[in-house]
């Protein structure tokens, strides 16, 4: 498939797809006319890349990780190393800490909203023309 179709099917811009290729995250064949041509597998690859970026990984880490992920046929890659597993575990732990921090921030904000809402209720009752 051409780059435009891959962009449409994966929901990623053509510019991003070219960037992924430049970073070694995605490969394409070239047509005789020089256009990029991707296999059907590329849609799943791009979706995986997007998910890994969303998880906070950078392109270098993603490039290390992609060969270790299960292929489309479900078979595991043999290129995982103990070091990579350790790095990925540390990355997951970092995300867990970020999630916990966000939950704490949300809880604080909930408390502030609650207090502000109570104050608004009292101000409305005793405000101008009231009480």
Tab-separated table of N, CA and C in Angstrom:
chain	number	residue	atom	x	y	z
A	1	UNK	N	0.845	-1.173	0.000
A	1	UNK	CA	0.000	0.000	0.000
A	1	UNK	C	0.890	1.236	0.000
A	2	UNK	N	0.383	2.297	-0.567
A	2	UNK	CA	1.107	3.560	-0.627
A	2	UNK	C	1.019	4.283	0.709
A	3	UNK	N	1.850	5.288	0.887
A	3	UNK	CA	1.942	5.999	2.153
A	3	UNK	C	0.624	6.670	2.531
A	4	UNK	N	-0.102	7.190	1.552
A	4	UNK	CA	-1.380	7.835	1.843
A	4	UNK	C	-2.398	6.864	2.416
A	5	UNK	N	-2.438	5.669	1.879
A	5	UNK	CA	-3.370	4.659	2.388
A	5	UNK	C	-2.969	4.226	3.795
A	6	UNK	N	-1.664	4.033	4.032
A	6	UNK	CA	-1.200	3.669	5.371
A	6	UNK	C	-1.548	4.776	6.366
A	7	UNK	N	-1.366	6.015	5.965
A	7	UNK	CA	-1.709	7.138	6.838
A	7	UNK	C	-3.196	7.108	7.168
A	8	UNK	N	-4.023	6.899	6.180
A	8	UNK	CA	-5.473	6.874	6.391
A	8	UNK	C	-5.886	5.708	7.288
A	9	UNK	N	-5.336	4.533	7.039
A	9	UNK	CA	-5.723	3.347	7.800
A	9	UNK	C	-5.193	3.339	9.223
A	10	UNK	N	-4.064	3.989	9.452
A	10	UNK	CA	-3.469	3.994	10.790
A	10	UNK	C	-3.811	5.249	11.580
A	11	UNK	N	-4.326	6.274	10.896
A	11	UNK	CA	-4.655	7.520	11.564
A	11	UNK	C	-3.438	8.373	11.880
A	12	UNK	N	-2.352	8.158	11.152
A	12	UNK	CA	-1.091	8.867	11.386
A	12	UNK	C	-0.744	9.638	10.114
A	13	UNK	N	-0.192	10.822	10.262
A	13	UNK	CA	0.127	11.643	9.090
A	13	UNK	C	1.251	11.016	8.255
A	14	UNK	N	1.261	11.373	6.991
A	14	UNK	CA	2.335	10.918	6.106
A	14	UNK	C	3.689	11.412	6.613
A	15	UNK	N	3.705	12.620	7.127
A	15	UNK	CA	4.950	13.180	7.670
A	15	UNK	C	5.480	12.301	8.810
A	16	UNK	N	4.579	11.856	9.706
A	16	UNK	CA	4.989	10.986	10.811
A	16	UNK	C	5.516	9.659	10.278
A	17	UNK	N	4.869	9.126	9.267
A	17	UNK	CA	5.329	7.853	8.692
A	17	UNK	C	6.730	7.991	8.108
A	18	UNK	N	7.010	9.096	7.437
A	18	UNK	CA	8.368	9.324	6.917
A	18	UNK	C	9.370	9.451	8.062
A	19	UNK	N	8.954	10.112	9.144
A	19	UNK	CA	9.811	10.229	10.326
A	19	UNK	C	10.094	8.849	10.910
A	20	UNK	N	9.070	8.010	11.017
A	20	UNK	CA	9.262	6.656	11.551
A	20	UNK	C	10.283	5.892	10.713
A	21	UNK	N	10.220	6.066	9.412
A	21	UNK	CA	11.212	5.411	8.547
A	21	UNK	C	12.606	5.949	8.806
A	22	UNK	N	12.725	7.257	8.929
A	22	UNK	CA	14.032	7.870	9.178
A	22	UNK	C	14.624	7.391	10.496
A	23	UNK	N	13.757	7.081	11.479
A	23	UNK	CA	14.214	6.602	12.786
A	23	UNK	C	14.426	5.089	12.818
A	24	UNK	N	14.155	4.406	11.706
A	24	UNK	CA	14.335	2.958	11.650
A	24	UNK	C	13.199	2.181	12.291
A	25	UNK	N	12.058	2.824	12.502
A	25	UNK	CA	10.920	2.167	13.136
A	25	UNK	C	10.009	1.487	12.126
A	26	UNK	N	10.116	1.877	10.873
A	26	UNK	CA	9.227	1.402	9.827
A	26	UNK	C	10.042	1.282	8.546
A	27	UNK	N	9.755	0.281	7.759
A	27	UNK	CA	10.460	0.120	6.490
A	27	UNK	C	9.451	0.015	5.360
A	28	UNK	N	9.909	0.357	4.174
A	28	UNK	CA	9.065	0.240	2.985
A	28	UNK	C	9.923	-0.224	1.818
A	29	UNK	N	9.260	-0.785	0.862
A	29	UNK	CA	9.894	-1.072	-0.417
A	29	UNK	C	9.675	0.158	-1.293
A	30	UNK	N	10.372	0.228	-2.394
A	30	UNK	CA	10.154	1.333	-3.325
A	30	UNK	C	9.618	0.779	-4.640
A	31	UNK	N	8.635	1.475	-5.195
A	31	UNK	CA	8.103	1.093	-6.492
A	31	UNK	C	9.099	1.534	-7.555
A	32	UNK	N	8.966	1.048	-8.785
A	32	UNK	CA	9.868	1.522	-9.841
A	32	UNK	C	9.842	3.045	-9.990
A	33	UNK	N	8.717	3.661	-9.637
A	33	UNK	CA	8.614	5.121	-9.724
A	33	UNK	C	9.144	5.831	-8.488
A	34	UNK	N	9.664	5.070	-7.501
A	34	UNK	CA	10.259	5.671	-6.320
A	34	UNK	C	9.299	5.910	-5.168
A	35	UNK	N	8.036	5.494	-5.305
A	35	UNK	CA	7.067	5.676	-4.225
A	35	UNK	C	7.243	4.608	-3.161
A	36	UNK	N	6.944	4.977	-1.924
A	36	UNK	CA	6.988	4.013	-0.830
A	36	UNK	C	5.847	3.016	-0.988
A	37	UNK	N	6.150	1.761	-0.679
A	37	UNK	CA	5.142	0.708	-0.750
A	37	UNK	C	5.267	-0.136	0.517
A	38	UNK	N	4.184	-0.179	1.309
A	38	UNK	CA	4.179	-0.883	2.590
A	38	UNK	C	3.344	-2.150	2.494
A	39	UNK	N	3.749	-3.144	3.253
A	39	UNK	CA	2.968	-4.360	3.363
A	39	UNK	C	1.813	-4.172	4.330
A	40	UNK	N	0.913	-5.110	4.324
A	40	UNK	CA	-0.254	-5.068	5.213
A	40	UNK	C	0.172	-4.991	6.681
A	41	UNK	N	1.304	-5.578	7.020
A	41	UNK	CA	1.813	-5.594	8.386
A	41	UNK	C	2.052	-4.189	8.935
A	42	UNK	N	2.256	-3.218	8.042
A	42	UNK	CA	2.646	-1.875	8.465
A	42	UNK	C	1.559	-1.183	9.292
A	43	UNK	N	0.295	-1.510	9.051
A	43	UNK	CA	-0.780	-0.866	9.817
A	43	UNK	C	-0.619	-1.205	11.299
A	44	UNK	N	-0.442	-2.492	11.614
A	44	UNK	CA	-0.250	-2.892	13.011
A	44	UNK	C	1.024	-2.299	13.585
A	45	UNK	N	2.074	-2.239	12.798
A	45	UNK	CA	3.338	-1.675	13.268
A	45	UNK	C	3.161	-0.212	13.665
A	46	UNK	N	2.484	0.556	12.834
A	46	UNK	CA	2.294	1.982	13.116
A	46	UNK	C	1.434	2.162	14.364
A	47	UNK	N	0.422	1.347	14.512
A	47	UNK	CA	-0.430	1.430	15.697
A	47	UNK	C	0.386	1.119	16.951
A	48	UNK	N	1.266	0.137	16.873
A	48	UNK	CA	2.148	-0.185	18.005
A	48	UNK	C	3.082	0.976	18.315
A	49	UNK	N	3.647	1.564	17.281
A	49	UNK	CA	4.556	2.698	17.469
A	49	UNK	C	3.827	3.831	18.175
A	50	UNK	N	2.615	4.131	17.742
A	50	UNK	CA	1.825	5.191	18.364
A	50	UNK	C	1.557	4.889	19.835
A	51	UNK	N	1.231	3.642	20.135
A	51	UNK	CA	0.956	3.256	21.531
A	51	UNK	C	2.210	3.417	22.387
A	52	UNK	N	3.365	3.078	21.842
A	52	UNK	CA	4.608	3.195	22.594
A	52	UNK	C	4.990	4.659	22.815
A	53	UNK	N	4.772	5.504	21.808
A	53	UNK	CA	4.992	6.938	21.999
A	53	UNK	C	4.049	7.469	23.073
A	54	UNK	N	2.795	7.060	23.024
A	54	UNK	CA	1.811	7.516	24.010
A	54	UNK	C	2.198	7.083	25.423
A	55	UNK	N	2.914	5.965	25.530
A	55	UNK	CA	3.370	5.482	26.834
A	55	UNK	C	4.603	6.233	27.326
A	56	UNK	N	5.111	7.143	26.503
A	56	UNK	CA	6.226	7.973	26.935
A	56	UNK	C	7.596	7.489	26.480
A	57	UNK	N	7.657	6.465	25.629
A	57	UNK	CA	8.949	5.998	25.149
A	57	UNK	C	9.421	6.870	23.991
A	58	UNK	N	10.729	7.023	23.878
A	58	UNK	CA	11.272	7.795	22.766
A	58	UNK	C	11.582	6.861	21.589
A	59	UNK	N	11.908	7.450	20.437
A	59	UNK	CA	12.103	6.651	19.228
A	59	UNK	C	13.265	5.665	19.353
A	60	UNK	N	14.305	6.040	20.082
A	60	UNK	CA	15.438	5.123	20.257
A	60	UNK	C	15.016	3.871	21.023
A	61	UNK	N	14.246	4.068	22.105
A	61	UNK	CA	13.771	2.934	22.897
A	61	UNK	C	12.783	2.093	22.087
A	62	UNK	N	11.930	2.767	21.322
A	62	UNK	CA	10.966	2.033	20.493
A	62	UNK	C	11.697	1.195	19.456
A	63	UNK	N	12.741	1.751	18.871
A	63	UNK	CA	13.512	1.001	17.871
A	63	UNK	C	14.115	-0.265	18.481
A	64	UNK	N	14.524	-0.188	19.758
A	64	UNK	CA	15.057	-1.370	20.437
A	64	UNK	C	13.951	-2.374	20.739
A	65	UNK	N	12.785	-1.856	21.055
A	65	UNK	CA	11.688	-2.685	21.507
A	65	UNK	C	10.958	-3.406	20.378
A	66	UNK	N	10.737	-2.745	19.275
A	66	UNK	CA	9.917	-3.323	18.209
A	66	UNK	C	10.349	-4.716	17.766
A	67	UNK	N	11.629	-4.971	17.607
A	67	UNK	CA	12.014	-6.322	17.187
A	67	UNK	C	11.705	-7.391	18.237
A	68	UNK	N	11.482	-6.989	19.470
A	68	UNK	CA	11.221	-7.935	20.549
A	68	UNK	C	9.734	-8.250	20.719
A	69	UNK	N	8.895	-7.502	20.048
A	69	UNK	CA	7.461	-7.718	20.179
A	69	UNK	C	7.027	-8.904	19.328
A	70	UNK	N	5.910	-9.483	19.695
A	70	UNK	CA	5.390	-10.604	18.923
A	70	UNK	C	5.052	-10.133	17.516
A	71	UNK	N	5.387	-10.981	16.565
A	71	UNK	CA	5.073	-10.668	15.181
A	71	UNK	C	3.584	-10.885	14.935
A	72	UNK	N	3.134	-10.505	13.764
A	72	UNK	CA	1.738	-10.657	13.420
A	72	UNK	C	1.233	-12.082	13.535
A	73	UNK	N	2.121	-13.050	13.382
A	73	UNK	CA	1.691	-14.449	13.484
A	73	UNK	C	1.691	-14.942	14.925
A	74	UNK	N	2.039	-14.056	15.872
A	74	UNK	CA	1.987	-14.418	17.283
A	74	UNK	C	3.256	-15.027	17.831
A	75	UNK	N	4.256	-15.218	16.998
A	75	UNK	CA	5.501	-15.813	17.486
A	75	UNK	C	6.376	-14.732	18.112
A	76	UNK	N	7.041	-15.060	19.220
A	76	UNK	CA	7.894	-14.055	19.860
A	76	UNK	C	9.203	-13.874	19.100
A	77	UNK	N	9.740	-12.682	19.194
A	77	UNK	CA	11.038	-12.405	18.606
A	77	UNK	C	12.128	-12.912	19.545
A	78	UNK	N	13.207	-13.323	18.964
A	78	UNK	CA	14.322	-13.841	19.762
A	78	UNK	C	15.318	-12.755	20.137
A	79	UNK	N	15.029	-11.500	19.811
A	79	UNK	CA	16.040	-10.461	20.036
A	79	UNK	C	15.902	-9.733	21.372
A	80	UNK	N	15.016	-10.161	22.246
A	80	UNK	CA	14.926	-9.548	23.574
A	80	UNK	C	16.154	-9.925	24.390
A	81	UNK	N	16.619	-8.985	25.201
A	81	UNK	CA	17.771	-9.241	26.064
A	81	UNK	C	17.370	-8.938	27.505
A	82	UNK	N	18.069	-9.499	28.474
A	82	UNK	CA	17.768	-9.164	29.871
A	82	UNK	C	17.882	-7.658	30.140
A	83	UNK	N	18.843	-7.008	29.513
A	83	UNK	CA	19.014	-5.570	29.713
A	83	UNK	C	17.797	-4.809	29.203
A	84	UNK	N	17.303	-5.199	28.028
A	84	UNK	CA	16.134	-4.531	27.479
A	84	UNK	C	14.916	-4.744	28.382
A	85	UNK	N	14.755	-5.946	28.884
A	85	UNK	CA	13.641	-6.220	29.801
A	85	UNK	C	13.760	-5.344	31.044
A	86	UNK	N	14.968	-5.201	31.583
A	86	UNK	CA	15.186	-4.331	32.748
A	86	UNK	C	14.832	-2.878	32.428
A	87	UNK	N	15.252	-2.403	31.251
A	87	UNK	CA	14.970	-1.028	30.858
A	87	UNK	C	13.471	-0.803	30.684
A	88	UNK	N	12.812	-1.775	30.089
A	88	UNK	CA	11.370	-1.647	29.889
A	88	UNK	C	10.620	-1.717	31.215
A	89	UNK	N	11.100	-2.542	32.125
A	89	UNK	CA	10.494	-2.618	33.454
A	89	UNK	C	10.650	-1.283	34.169
A	90	UNK	N	11.817	-0.676	34.050
A	90	UNK	CA	12.044	0.646	34.656
A	90	UNK	C	11.127	1.686	34.023
A	91	UNK	N	10.913	1.586	32.728
A	91	UNK	CA	10.020	2.523	32.032
A	91	UNK	C	8.589	2.342	32.519
A	92	UNK	N	8.156	1.100	32.692
A	92	UNK	CA	6.819	0.839	33.227
A	92	UNK	C	6.691	1.395	34.637
A	93	UNK	N	7.730	1.217	35.460
A	93	UNK	CA	7.711	1.746	36.823
A	93	UNK	C	7.606	3.267	36.817
A	94	UNK	N	8.278	3.907	35.875
A	94	UNK	CA	8.194	5.361	35.735
A	94	UNK	C	6.761	5.777	35.406
A	95	UNK	N	6.131	5.043	34.507
A	95	UNK	CA	4.742	5.342	34.163
A	95	UNK	C	3.827	5.142	35.358
A	96	UNK	N	4.064	4.083	36.140
A	96	UNK	CA	3.262	3.841	37.347
A	96	UNK	C	3.386	5.012	38.318
A	97	UNK	N	4.602	5.547	38.473
A	97	UNK	CA	4.800	6.698	39.365
A	97	UNK	C	4.061	7.928	38.837
A	98	UNK	N	4.113	8.125	37.533
A	98	UNK	CA	3.410	9.256	36.934
A	98	UNK	C	1.899	9.123	37.143
A	99	UNK	N	1.375	7.924	36.976
A	99	UNK	CA	-0.057	7.693	37.174
A	99	UNK	C	-0.431	7.980	38.626
A	100	UNK	N	0.371	7.502	39.564
A	100	UNK	CA	0.100	7.746	40.987
A	100	UNK	C	0.127	9.244	41.287
A	101	UNK	N	1.085	9.963	40.702
A	101	UNK	CA	1.159	11.414	40.905
A	101	UNK	C	-0.085	12.103	40.340
A	102	UNK	N	-0.531	11.660	39.182
A	102	UNK	CA	-1.728	12.245	38.580
A	102	UNK	C	-2.965	11.970	39.428
A	103	UNK	N	-3.064	10.768	39.978
A	103	UNK	CA	-4.201	10.436	40.840
A	103	UNK	C	-4.190	11.324	42.079
A	104	UNK	N	-3.015	11.519	42.674
A	104	UNK	CA	-2.919	12.407	43.836
A	104	UNK	C	-3.319	13.832	43.471
A	105	UNK	N	-2.865	14.304	42.336
A	105	UNK	CA	-3.217	15.659	41.892
A	105	UNK	C	-4.720	15.775	41.666
A	106	UNK	N	-5.320	14.761	41.072
A	106	UNK	CA	-6.762	14.781	40.852
A	106	UNK	C	-7.502	14.807	42.188
A	107	UNK	N	-7.031	14.020	43.165
A	107	UNK	CA	-7.671	13.994	44.480
A	107	UNK	C	-7.604	15.362	45.156
A	108	UNK	N	-6.454	16.030	45.048
A	108	UNK	CA	-6.328	17.375	45.618
A	108	UNK	C	-7.303	18.320	44.924
A	109	UNK	N	-7.358	18.239	43.608
A	109	UNK	CA	-8.269	19.092	42.855
A	109	UNK	C	-9.724	18.808	43.226
A	110	UNK	N	-10.069	17.537	43.408
A	110	UNK	CA	-11.425	17.188	43.846
A	110	UNK	C	-11.755	17.856	45.182
A	111	UNK	N	-10.806	17.848	46.108
A	111	UNK	CA	-11.015	18.494	47.402
A	111	UNK	C	-11.233	19.994	47.261
A	112	UNK	N	-10.451	20.622	46.404
A	112	UNK	CA	-10.583	22.060	46.176
A	112	UNK	C	-11.937	22.371	45.542
A	113	UNK	N	-12.338	21.557	44.572
A	113	UNK	CA	-13.638	21.752	43.922
A	113	UNK	C	-14.762	21.604	44.939
A	114	UNK	N	-14.656	20.610	45.781
A	114	UNK	CA	-15.677	20.385	46.808
A	114	UNK	C	-15.778	21.577	47.751
A	115	UNK	N	-14.628	22.059	48.221
A	115	UNK	CA	-14.607	23.202	49.135
A	115	UNK	C	-15.160	24.450	48.441
A	116	UNK	N	-14.757	24.652	47.212
A	116	UNK	CA	-15.235	25.828	46.470
A	116	UNK	C	-16.735	25.733	46.230
A	117	UNK	N	-17.231	24.535	45.940
A	117	UNK	CA	-18.664	24.349	45.708
A	117	UNK	C	-19.456	24.640	46.968
A	118	UNK	N	-18.951	24.186	48.120
A	118	UNK	CA	-19.627	24.464	49.392
A	118	UNK	C	-19.665	25.957	49.652
A	119	UNK	N	-18.575	26.622	49.375
A	119	UNK	CA	-18.502	28.068	49.568
A	119	UNK	C	-19.467	28.798	48.652
A	120	UNK	N	-19.629	28.334	47.449
A	120	UNK	CA	-20.567	28.962	46.517
A	120	UNK	C	-21.997	28.809	47.002
A	121	UNK	N	-22.309	27.626	47.533
A	121	UNK	CA	-23.663	27.387	48.053
A	121	UNK	C	-23.982	28.335	49.189
A	122	UNK	N	-23.059	28.544	50.112
A	122	UNK	CA	-23.274	29.429	51.261
A	122	UNK	C	-23.351	30.884	50.804
A	123	UNK	N	-22.505	31.249	49.835
A	123	UNK	CA	-22.496	32.629	49.344
A	123	UNK	C	-23.804	32.946	48.627
A	124	UNK	N	-24.353	31.968	47.920
A	124	UNK	CA	-25.602	32.180	47.212
A	124	UNK	C	-26.740	32.433	48.180
A	125	UNK	N	-26.743	31.663	49.288
A	125	UNK	CA	-27.809	31.821	50.271
A	125	UNK	C	-27.728	33.143	51.025
A	126	UNK	N	-26.511	33.608	51.305
A	126	UNK	CA	-26.369	34.833	52.094
A	126	UNK	C	-25.899	36.010	51.268
A	127	UNK	N	-25.920	35.856	49.964
A	127	UNK	CA	-25.440	36.912	49.076
A	127	UNK	C	-26.410	38.066	49.009
A	128	UNK	N	-26.174	39.021	48.092
A	128	UNK	CA	-27.020	40.206	47.952
A	128	UNK	C	-28.488	39.806	47.758
A	129	UNK	N	-29.340	40.359	48.523
A	129	UNK	CA	-30.761	40.103	48.430
A	129	UNK	C	-31.193	38.847	49.136
A	130	UNK	N	-30.212	38.016	49.566
A	130	UNK	CA	-30.564	36.776	50.271
A	130	UNK	C	-30.556	37.011	51.758
A	131	UNK	N	-31.135	36.151	52.551
A	131	UNK	CA	-31.086	36.100	54.000
A	131	UNK	C	-31.307	37.315	54.706
